[in-house]
Short mmCIF file of C-alpha atoms in Angstrom, two decimals:
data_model
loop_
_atom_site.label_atom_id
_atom_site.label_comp_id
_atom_site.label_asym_id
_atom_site.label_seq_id
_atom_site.Cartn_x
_atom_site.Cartn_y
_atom_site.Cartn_z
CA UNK V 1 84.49 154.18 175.67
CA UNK V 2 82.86 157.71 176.02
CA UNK V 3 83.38 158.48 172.53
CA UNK V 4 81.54 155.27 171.74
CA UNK V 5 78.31 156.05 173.87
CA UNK V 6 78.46 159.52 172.11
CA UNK V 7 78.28 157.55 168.78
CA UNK V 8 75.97 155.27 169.40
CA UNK V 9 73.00 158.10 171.73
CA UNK V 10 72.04 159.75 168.63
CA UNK V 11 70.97 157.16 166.34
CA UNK V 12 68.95 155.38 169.10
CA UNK V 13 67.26 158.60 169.61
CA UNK V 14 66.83 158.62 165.32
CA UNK V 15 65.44 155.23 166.21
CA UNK V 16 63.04 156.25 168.65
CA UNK V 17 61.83 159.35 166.60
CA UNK V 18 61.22 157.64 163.77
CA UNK V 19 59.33 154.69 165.30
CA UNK V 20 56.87 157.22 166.73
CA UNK V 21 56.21 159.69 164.14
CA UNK V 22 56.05 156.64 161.29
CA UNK V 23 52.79 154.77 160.02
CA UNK V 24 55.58 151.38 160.34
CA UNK V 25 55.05 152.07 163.94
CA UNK V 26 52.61 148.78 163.80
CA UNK V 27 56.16 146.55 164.48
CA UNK V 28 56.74 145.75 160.61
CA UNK V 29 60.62 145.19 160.91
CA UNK V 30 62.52 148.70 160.36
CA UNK V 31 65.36 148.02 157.49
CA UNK V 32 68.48 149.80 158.87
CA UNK V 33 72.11 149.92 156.57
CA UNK V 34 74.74 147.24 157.42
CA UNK V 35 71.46 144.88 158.63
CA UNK V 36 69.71 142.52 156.25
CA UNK V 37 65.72 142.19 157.33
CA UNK V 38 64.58 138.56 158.82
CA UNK V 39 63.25 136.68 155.64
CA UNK V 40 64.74 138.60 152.93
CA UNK V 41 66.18 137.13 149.80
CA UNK V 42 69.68 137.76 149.96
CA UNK V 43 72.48 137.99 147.19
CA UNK V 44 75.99 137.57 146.54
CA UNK V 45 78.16 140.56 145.22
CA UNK V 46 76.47 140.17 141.79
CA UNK V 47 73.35 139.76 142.83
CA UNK V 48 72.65 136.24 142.46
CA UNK V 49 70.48 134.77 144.82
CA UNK V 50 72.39 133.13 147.69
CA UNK V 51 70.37 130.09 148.90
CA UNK V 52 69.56 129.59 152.66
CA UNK V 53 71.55 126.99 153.35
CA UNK V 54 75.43 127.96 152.46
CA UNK V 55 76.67 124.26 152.06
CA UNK V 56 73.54 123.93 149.43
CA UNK V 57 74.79 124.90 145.43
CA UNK V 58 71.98 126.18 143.26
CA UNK V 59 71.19 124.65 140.53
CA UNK V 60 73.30 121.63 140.99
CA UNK V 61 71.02 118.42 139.71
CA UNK V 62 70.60 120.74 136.62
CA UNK V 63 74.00 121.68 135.56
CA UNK V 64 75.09 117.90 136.22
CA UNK V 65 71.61 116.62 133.92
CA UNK V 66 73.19 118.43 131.34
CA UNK V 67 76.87 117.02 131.39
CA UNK V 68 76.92 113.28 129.70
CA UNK V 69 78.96 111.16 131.78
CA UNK V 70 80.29 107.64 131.76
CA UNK V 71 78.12 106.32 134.03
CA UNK V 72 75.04 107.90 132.62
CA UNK V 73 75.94 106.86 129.31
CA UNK V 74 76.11 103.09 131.01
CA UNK V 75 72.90 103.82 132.70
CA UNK V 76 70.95 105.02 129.58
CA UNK V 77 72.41 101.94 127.43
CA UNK V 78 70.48 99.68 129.60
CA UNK V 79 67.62 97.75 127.99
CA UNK V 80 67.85 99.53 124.78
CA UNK V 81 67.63 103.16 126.20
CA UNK V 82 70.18 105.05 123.89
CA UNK V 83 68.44 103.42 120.95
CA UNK V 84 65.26 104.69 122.61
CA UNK V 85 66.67 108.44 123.14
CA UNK V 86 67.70 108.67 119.27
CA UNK V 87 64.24 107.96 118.37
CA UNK V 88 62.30 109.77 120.55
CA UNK V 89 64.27 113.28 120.68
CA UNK V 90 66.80 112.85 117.85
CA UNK V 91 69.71 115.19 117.61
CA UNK V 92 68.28 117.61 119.86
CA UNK V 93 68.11 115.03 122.30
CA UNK V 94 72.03 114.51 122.24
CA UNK V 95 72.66 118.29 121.74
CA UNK V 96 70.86 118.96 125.10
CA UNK V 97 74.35 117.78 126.88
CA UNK V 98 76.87 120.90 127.21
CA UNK V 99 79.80 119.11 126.92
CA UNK V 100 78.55 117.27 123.37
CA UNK V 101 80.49 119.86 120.70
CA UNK V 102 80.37 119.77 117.13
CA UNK V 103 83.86 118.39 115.49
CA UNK V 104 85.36 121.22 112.47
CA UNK V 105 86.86 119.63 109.16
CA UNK V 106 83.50 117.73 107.99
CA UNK V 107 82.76 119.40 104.91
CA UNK V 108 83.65 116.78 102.85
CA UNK V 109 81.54 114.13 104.45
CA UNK V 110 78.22 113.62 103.45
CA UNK V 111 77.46 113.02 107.17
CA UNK V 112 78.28 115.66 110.07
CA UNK V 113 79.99 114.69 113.81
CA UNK V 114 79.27 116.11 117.65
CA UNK V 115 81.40 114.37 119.87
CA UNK V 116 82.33 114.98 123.58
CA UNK V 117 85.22 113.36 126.14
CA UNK V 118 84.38 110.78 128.58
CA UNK V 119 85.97 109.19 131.69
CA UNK V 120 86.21 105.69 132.61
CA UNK V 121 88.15 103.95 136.00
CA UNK V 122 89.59 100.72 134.26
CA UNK V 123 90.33 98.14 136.93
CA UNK V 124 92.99 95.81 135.60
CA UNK V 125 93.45 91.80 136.67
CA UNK V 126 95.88 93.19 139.43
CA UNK V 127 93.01 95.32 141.39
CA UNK V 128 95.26 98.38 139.83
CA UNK V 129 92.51 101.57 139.08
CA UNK V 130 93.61 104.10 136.15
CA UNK V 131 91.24 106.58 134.09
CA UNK V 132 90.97 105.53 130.22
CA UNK V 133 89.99 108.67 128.17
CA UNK V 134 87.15 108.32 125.34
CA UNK V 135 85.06 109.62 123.02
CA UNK V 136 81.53 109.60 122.26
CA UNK V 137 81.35 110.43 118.30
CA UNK V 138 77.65 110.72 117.16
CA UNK V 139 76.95 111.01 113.27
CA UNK V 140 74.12 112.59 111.72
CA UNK V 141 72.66 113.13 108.12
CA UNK V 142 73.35 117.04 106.93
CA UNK V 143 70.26 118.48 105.67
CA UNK V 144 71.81 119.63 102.43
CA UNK V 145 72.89 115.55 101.74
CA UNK V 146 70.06 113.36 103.55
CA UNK V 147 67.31 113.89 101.93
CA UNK V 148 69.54 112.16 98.68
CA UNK V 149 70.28 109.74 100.20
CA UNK V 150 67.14 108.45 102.01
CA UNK V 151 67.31 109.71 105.01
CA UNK V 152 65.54 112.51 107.55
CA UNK V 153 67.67 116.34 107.99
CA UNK V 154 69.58 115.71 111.04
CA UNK V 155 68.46 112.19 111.27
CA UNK V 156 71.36 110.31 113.94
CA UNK V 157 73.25 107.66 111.67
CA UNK V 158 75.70 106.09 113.98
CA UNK V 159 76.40 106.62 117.68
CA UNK V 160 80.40 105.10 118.49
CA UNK V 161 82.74 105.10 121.56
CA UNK V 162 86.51 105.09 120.60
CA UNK V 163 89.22 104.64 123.56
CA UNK V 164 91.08 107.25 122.30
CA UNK V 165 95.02 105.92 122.73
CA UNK V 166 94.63 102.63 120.93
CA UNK V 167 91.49 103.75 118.62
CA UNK V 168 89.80 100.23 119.63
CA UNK V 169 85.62 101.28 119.26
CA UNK V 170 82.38 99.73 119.73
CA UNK V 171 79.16 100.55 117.89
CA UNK V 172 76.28 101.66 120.03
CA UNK V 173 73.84 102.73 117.24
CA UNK V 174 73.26 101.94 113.66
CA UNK V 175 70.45 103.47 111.78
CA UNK V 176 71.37 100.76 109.50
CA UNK V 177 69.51 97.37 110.59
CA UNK V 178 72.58 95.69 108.84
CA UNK V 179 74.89 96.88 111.50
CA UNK V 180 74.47 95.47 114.75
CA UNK V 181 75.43 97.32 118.06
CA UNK V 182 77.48 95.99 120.98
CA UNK V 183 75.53 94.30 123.70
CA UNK V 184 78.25 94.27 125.89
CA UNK V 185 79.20 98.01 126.69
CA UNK V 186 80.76 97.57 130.31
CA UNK V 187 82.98 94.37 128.49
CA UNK V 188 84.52 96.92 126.24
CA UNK V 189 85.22 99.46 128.51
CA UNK V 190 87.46 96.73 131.13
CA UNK V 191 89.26 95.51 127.89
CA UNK V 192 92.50 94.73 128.64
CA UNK V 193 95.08 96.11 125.66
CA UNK V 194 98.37 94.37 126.75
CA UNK V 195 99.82 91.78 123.92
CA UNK V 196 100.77 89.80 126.89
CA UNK V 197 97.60 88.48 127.76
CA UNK V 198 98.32 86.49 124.27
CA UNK V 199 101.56 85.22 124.01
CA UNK V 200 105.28 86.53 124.87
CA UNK V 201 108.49 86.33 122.97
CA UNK V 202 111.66 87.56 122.70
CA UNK V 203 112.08 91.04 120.98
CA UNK V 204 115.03 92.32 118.87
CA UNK V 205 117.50 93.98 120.74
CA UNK V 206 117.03 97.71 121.84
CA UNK V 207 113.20 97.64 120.78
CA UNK V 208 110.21 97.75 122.61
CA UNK V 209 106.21 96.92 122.01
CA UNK V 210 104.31 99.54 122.25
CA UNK V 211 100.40 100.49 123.00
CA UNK V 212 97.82 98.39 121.29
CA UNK V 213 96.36 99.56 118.27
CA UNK V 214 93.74 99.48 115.90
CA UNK V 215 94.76 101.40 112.75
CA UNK V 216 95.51 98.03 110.29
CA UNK V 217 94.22 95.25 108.79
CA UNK V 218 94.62 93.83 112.51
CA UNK V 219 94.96 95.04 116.15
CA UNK V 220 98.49 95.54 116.61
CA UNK V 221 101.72 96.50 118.96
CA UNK V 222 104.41 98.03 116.93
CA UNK V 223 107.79 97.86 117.70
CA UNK V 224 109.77 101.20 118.93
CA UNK V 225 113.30 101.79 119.30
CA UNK V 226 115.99 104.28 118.07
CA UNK V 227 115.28 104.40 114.24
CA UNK V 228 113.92 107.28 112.23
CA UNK V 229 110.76 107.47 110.50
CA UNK V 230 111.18 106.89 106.80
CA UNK V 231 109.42 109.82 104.59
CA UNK V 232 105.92 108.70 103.46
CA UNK V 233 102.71 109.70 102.38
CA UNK V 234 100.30 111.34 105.09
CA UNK V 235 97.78 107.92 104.22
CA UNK V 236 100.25 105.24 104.59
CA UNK V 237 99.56 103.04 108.25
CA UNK V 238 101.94 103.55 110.73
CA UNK V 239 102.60 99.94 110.51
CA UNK V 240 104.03 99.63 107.00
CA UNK V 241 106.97 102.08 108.03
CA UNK V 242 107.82 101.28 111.40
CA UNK V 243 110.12 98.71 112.61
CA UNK V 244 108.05 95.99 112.57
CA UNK V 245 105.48 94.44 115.38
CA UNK V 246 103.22 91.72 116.54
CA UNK V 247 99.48 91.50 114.96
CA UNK V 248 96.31 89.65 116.28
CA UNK V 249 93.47 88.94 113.40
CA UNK V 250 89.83 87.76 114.29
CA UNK V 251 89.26 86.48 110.46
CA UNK V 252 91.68 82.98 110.28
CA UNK V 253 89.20 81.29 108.25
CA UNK V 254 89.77 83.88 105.64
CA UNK V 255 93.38 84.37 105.71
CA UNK V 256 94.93 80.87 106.51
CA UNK V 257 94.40 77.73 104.47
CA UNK V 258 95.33 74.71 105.62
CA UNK V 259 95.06 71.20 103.90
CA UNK V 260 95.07 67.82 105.56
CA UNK V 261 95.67 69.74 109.11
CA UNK V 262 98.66 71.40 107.44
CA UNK V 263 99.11 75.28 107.28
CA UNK V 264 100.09 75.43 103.86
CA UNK V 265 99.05 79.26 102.49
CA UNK V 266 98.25 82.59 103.34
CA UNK V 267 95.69 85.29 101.73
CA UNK V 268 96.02 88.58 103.46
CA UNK V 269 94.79 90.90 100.83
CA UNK V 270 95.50 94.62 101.07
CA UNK V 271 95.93 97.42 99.12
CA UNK V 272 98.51 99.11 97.79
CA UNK V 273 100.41 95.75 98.93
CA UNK V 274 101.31 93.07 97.65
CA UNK V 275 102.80 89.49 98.62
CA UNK V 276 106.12 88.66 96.88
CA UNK V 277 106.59 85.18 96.28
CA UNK V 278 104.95 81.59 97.84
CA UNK V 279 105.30 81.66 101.72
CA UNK V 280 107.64 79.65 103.64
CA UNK V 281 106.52 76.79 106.19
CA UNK V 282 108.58 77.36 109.33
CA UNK V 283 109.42 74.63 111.59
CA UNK V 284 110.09 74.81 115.37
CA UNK V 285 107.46 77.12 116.36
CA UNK V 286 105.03 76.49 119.02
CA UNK V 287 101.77 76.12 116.94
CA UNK V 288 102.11 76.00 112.48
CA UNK V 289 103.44 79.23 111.32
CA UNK V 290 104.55 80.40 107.34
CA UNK V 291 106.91 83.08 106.67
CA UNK V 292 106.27 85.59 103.79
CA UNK V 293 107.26 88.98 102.41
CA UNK V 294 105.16 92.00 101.55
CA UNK V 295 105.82 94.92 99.87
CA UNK V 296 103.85 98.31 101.05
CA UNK V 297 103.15 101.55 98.98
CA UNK V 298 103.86 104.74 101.18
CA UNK V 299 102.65 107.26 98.64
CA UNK V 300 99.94 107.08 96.54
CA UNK V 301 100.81 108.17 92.75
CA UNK V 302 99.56 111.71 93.12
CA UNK V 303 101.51 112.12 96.49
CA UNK V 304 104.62 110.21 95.07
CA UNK V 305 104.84 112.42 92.42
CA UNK V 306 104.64 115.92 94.24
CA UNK V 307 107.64 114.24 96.51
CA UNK V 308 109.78 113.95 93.87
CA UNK V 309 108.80 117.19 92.26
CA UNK V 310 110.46 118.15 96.03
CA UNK V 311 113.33 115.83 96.21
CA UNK V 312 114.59 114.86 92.74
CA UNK V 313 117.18 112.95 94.48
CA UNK V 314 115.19 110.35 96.08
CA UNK V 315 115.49 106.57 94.84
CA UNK V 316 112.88 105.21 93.67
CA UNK V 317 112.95 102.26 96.16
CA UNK V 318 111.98 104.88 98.91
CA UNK V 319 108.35 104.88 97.96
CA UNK V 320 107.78 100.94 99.47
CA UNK V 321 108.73 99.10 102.28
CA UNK V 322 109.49 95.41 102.59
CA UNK V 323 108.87 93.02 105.45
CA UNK V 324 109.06 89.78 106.50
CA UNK V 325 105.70 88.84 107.80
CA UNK V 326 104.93 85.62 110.06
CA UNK V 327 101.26 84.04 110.26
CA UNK V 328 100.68 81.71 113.01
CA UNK V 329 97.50 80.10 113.73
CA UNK V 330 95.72 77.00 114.45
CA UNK V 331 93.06 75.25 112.26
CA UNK V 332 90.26 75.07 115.25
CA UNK V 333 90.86 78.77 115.73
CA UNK V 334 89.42 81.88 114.17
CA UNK V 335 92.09 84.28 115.85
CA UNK V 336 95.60 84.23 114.21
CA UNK V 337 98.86 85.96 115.05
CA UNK V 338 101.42 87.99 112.68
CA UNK V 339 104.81 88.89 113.57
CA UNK V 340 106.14 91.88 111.01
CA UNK V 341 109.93 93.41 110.89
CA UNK V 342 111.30 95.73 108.49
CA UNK V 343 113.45 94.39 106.03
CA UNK V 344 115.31 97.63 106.52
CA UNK V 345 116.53 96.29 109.94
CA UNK V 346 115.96 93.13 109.94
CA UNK V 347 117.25 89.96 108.62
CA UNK V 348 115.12 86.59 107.78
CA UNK V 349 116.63 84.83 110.30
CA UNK V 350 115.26 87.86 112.57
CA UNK V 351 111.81 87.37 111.90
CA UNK V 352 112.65 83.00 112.28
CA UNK V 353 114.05 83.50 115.73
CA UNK V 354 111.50 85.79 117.04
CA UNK V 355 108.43 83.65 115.84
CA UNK V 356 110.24 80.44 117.27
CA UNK V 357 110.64 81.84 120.50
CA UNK V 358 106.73 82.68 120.85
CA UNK V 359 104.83 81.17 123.45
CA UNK V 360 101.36 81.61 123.84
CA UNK V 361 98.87 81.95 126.86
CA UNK V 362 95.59 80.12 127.43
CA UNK V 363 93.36 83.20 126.25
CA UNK V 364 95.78 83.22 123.11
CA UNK V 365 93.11 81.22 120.58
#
């Protein structure tokens, strides 16, 4: 304790002297090391400004204005405000957001792409929460193109949101009048994907359905099991390779024809396919149904051509695939159903008993 005291006497006496002998004698407060003066800014380590309040961030409202979110992108899409945003500030507008980042491998396109990740909570039928990723892709005119092609440097073409596992996007913005956006945002984001909202039926042995799609002439669940991928071009759709799957079309009034109330043909046109023969009227399935088979190109000339340059050995039957294809539909219906299986693994009577054991829900048609 003595050796305290002795530490502590002289710098009172320091204290004292200077407060005499000093024109701050007038009570200004005196700044003393280790001791931070009443009202003085203070600052962190680095010298950043540390605000009064500890439990208070700087610059929060701001770093979060500048982050596009979910919910603001709900908010602004209200009463026509995105459209409103694209005209008023353009791409700078959009390019304000920090987390909006241009995407690489464009060159080719007369149109450039910023895009940036979003978040939604999808609540399913069963009260069950789970985060769906997406993304916001905006398009814009390239100064070096638009100007050809009628249009402003920079100008915002198209504003989409894809859910990014089953590719399934809405249109938000369409420079072109003939395109028109969704008016139903918060609908498509609580879309439910499963295929058995539709219908259910019995699958092939050791195969399963998996995630909805978008990537064909129709959305689509493909079928996965144990069987390897054939070789194919890098174009080809997944779904003229894989085992087969279950399709639902929005267009029946184009593809199906009936006659008298009969389903009697099909017209699914697509190309680099091709329908061999007259389809098949199948009996014993819940609603009409016609059985057909398609052959599918998996290379392109060019890329069928460098293959074999590769593997001299191949057949020549390795650059198509067959199915058996299964329309089912209803004439007072514009949605229509497709069952598809490999020819590969599957027999006719396959793709019979599968469509005959369909049965479909009441939000099928």
């Amino acid at each position: 304790m003595k050796k305290r005291l002795a530490a502590v006497l002289p710098m009172i006496l320091i204290l004292m002297i200077t407060g005499c002998g000093n024109s701050n004698s007038v009570g200004l407060p005196v700044e003393i090391e280790g001791q931070v003066p009443e009202n003085a800014e203070q600052t962190d380590t680095e010298g950043k400004a540390v605000p009064e309040n500890p439990d208070e961030e700087v610059g929060t409202e701001d770093e979060a204005a500048k982050e596009l979110t979910m919910d603001s992108l709900l908010a602004l899409y209200e009463n026509g405000g995105l459209a409103l945003k694209v005209e008023e500030e353009g791409l700078e507008g959009f390019l304000a957001y920090e987390n909006m980042k241009p995407v690489p491998d464009m060159e080719e396109s007369l149109t450039g792409l910023y895009s940036c990740d979003l978040v939604y909570p999808y609540t399913s039928e069963k009260g069950t929460v789970s985060d769906r990723n997406y993304e916001l892709q905006l398009y814009y005119w390239r100064p070096e193109t638009a100007e050809e092609y009628g249009h402003a440097e920079n100008e915002i073409d198209s504003i989409r949101l894809m859910e990014k596992e089953s590719h399934d996007a809405v249109l938000l913005y369409e420079v072109d009048e003939r395109f028109i956006a969704t008016n139903d945002l918060a609908g498509f984001l609580q879309r439910d994907y499963s295929m058995e909202q539709y219908l259910i039926c019995d699958l092939p042995n050791d195969f399963t359905l998996g995630a909805f799609e978008n990537d064909s002439e129709f959305d689509d669940w493909l079928l996965e099991g144990g069987t390897e991928e054939p070789v194919h071009g890098e174009w080809a759709p997944e779904a003229w390779y894989c085992p087969g799957g279950i399709g639902r079309g929005g267009n029946a009034s184009g593809i199906l024809k009936f006659e008298n109330g009969m389903l009697t043909g099909v017209s699914l046109m697509m190309n680099h396919a091709e329908r061999l023969g007259e389809p098949e009227m199948l009996e014993g399935c819940e609603v009409q149904a016609l059985l057909a088979e398609y052959a599918f190109d998996l290379f392109t000339a060019p890329e069928w051509e460098e293959y074999l340059s590769q593997h001299p050995e191949t057949k020549d039957d390795a650059a198509q695939s067959h199915y058996w294809y299964v329309f089912l539909g209803k004439e007072d219906s514009d949605i229509y159903y497709v069952l598809f299986l490999d020819q590969e693994y599957f027999t006719k009577d396959d793709a019979v008993r599968m469509a005959q054991s369909v049965r479909f829900t009441e939000k099928a048609f």
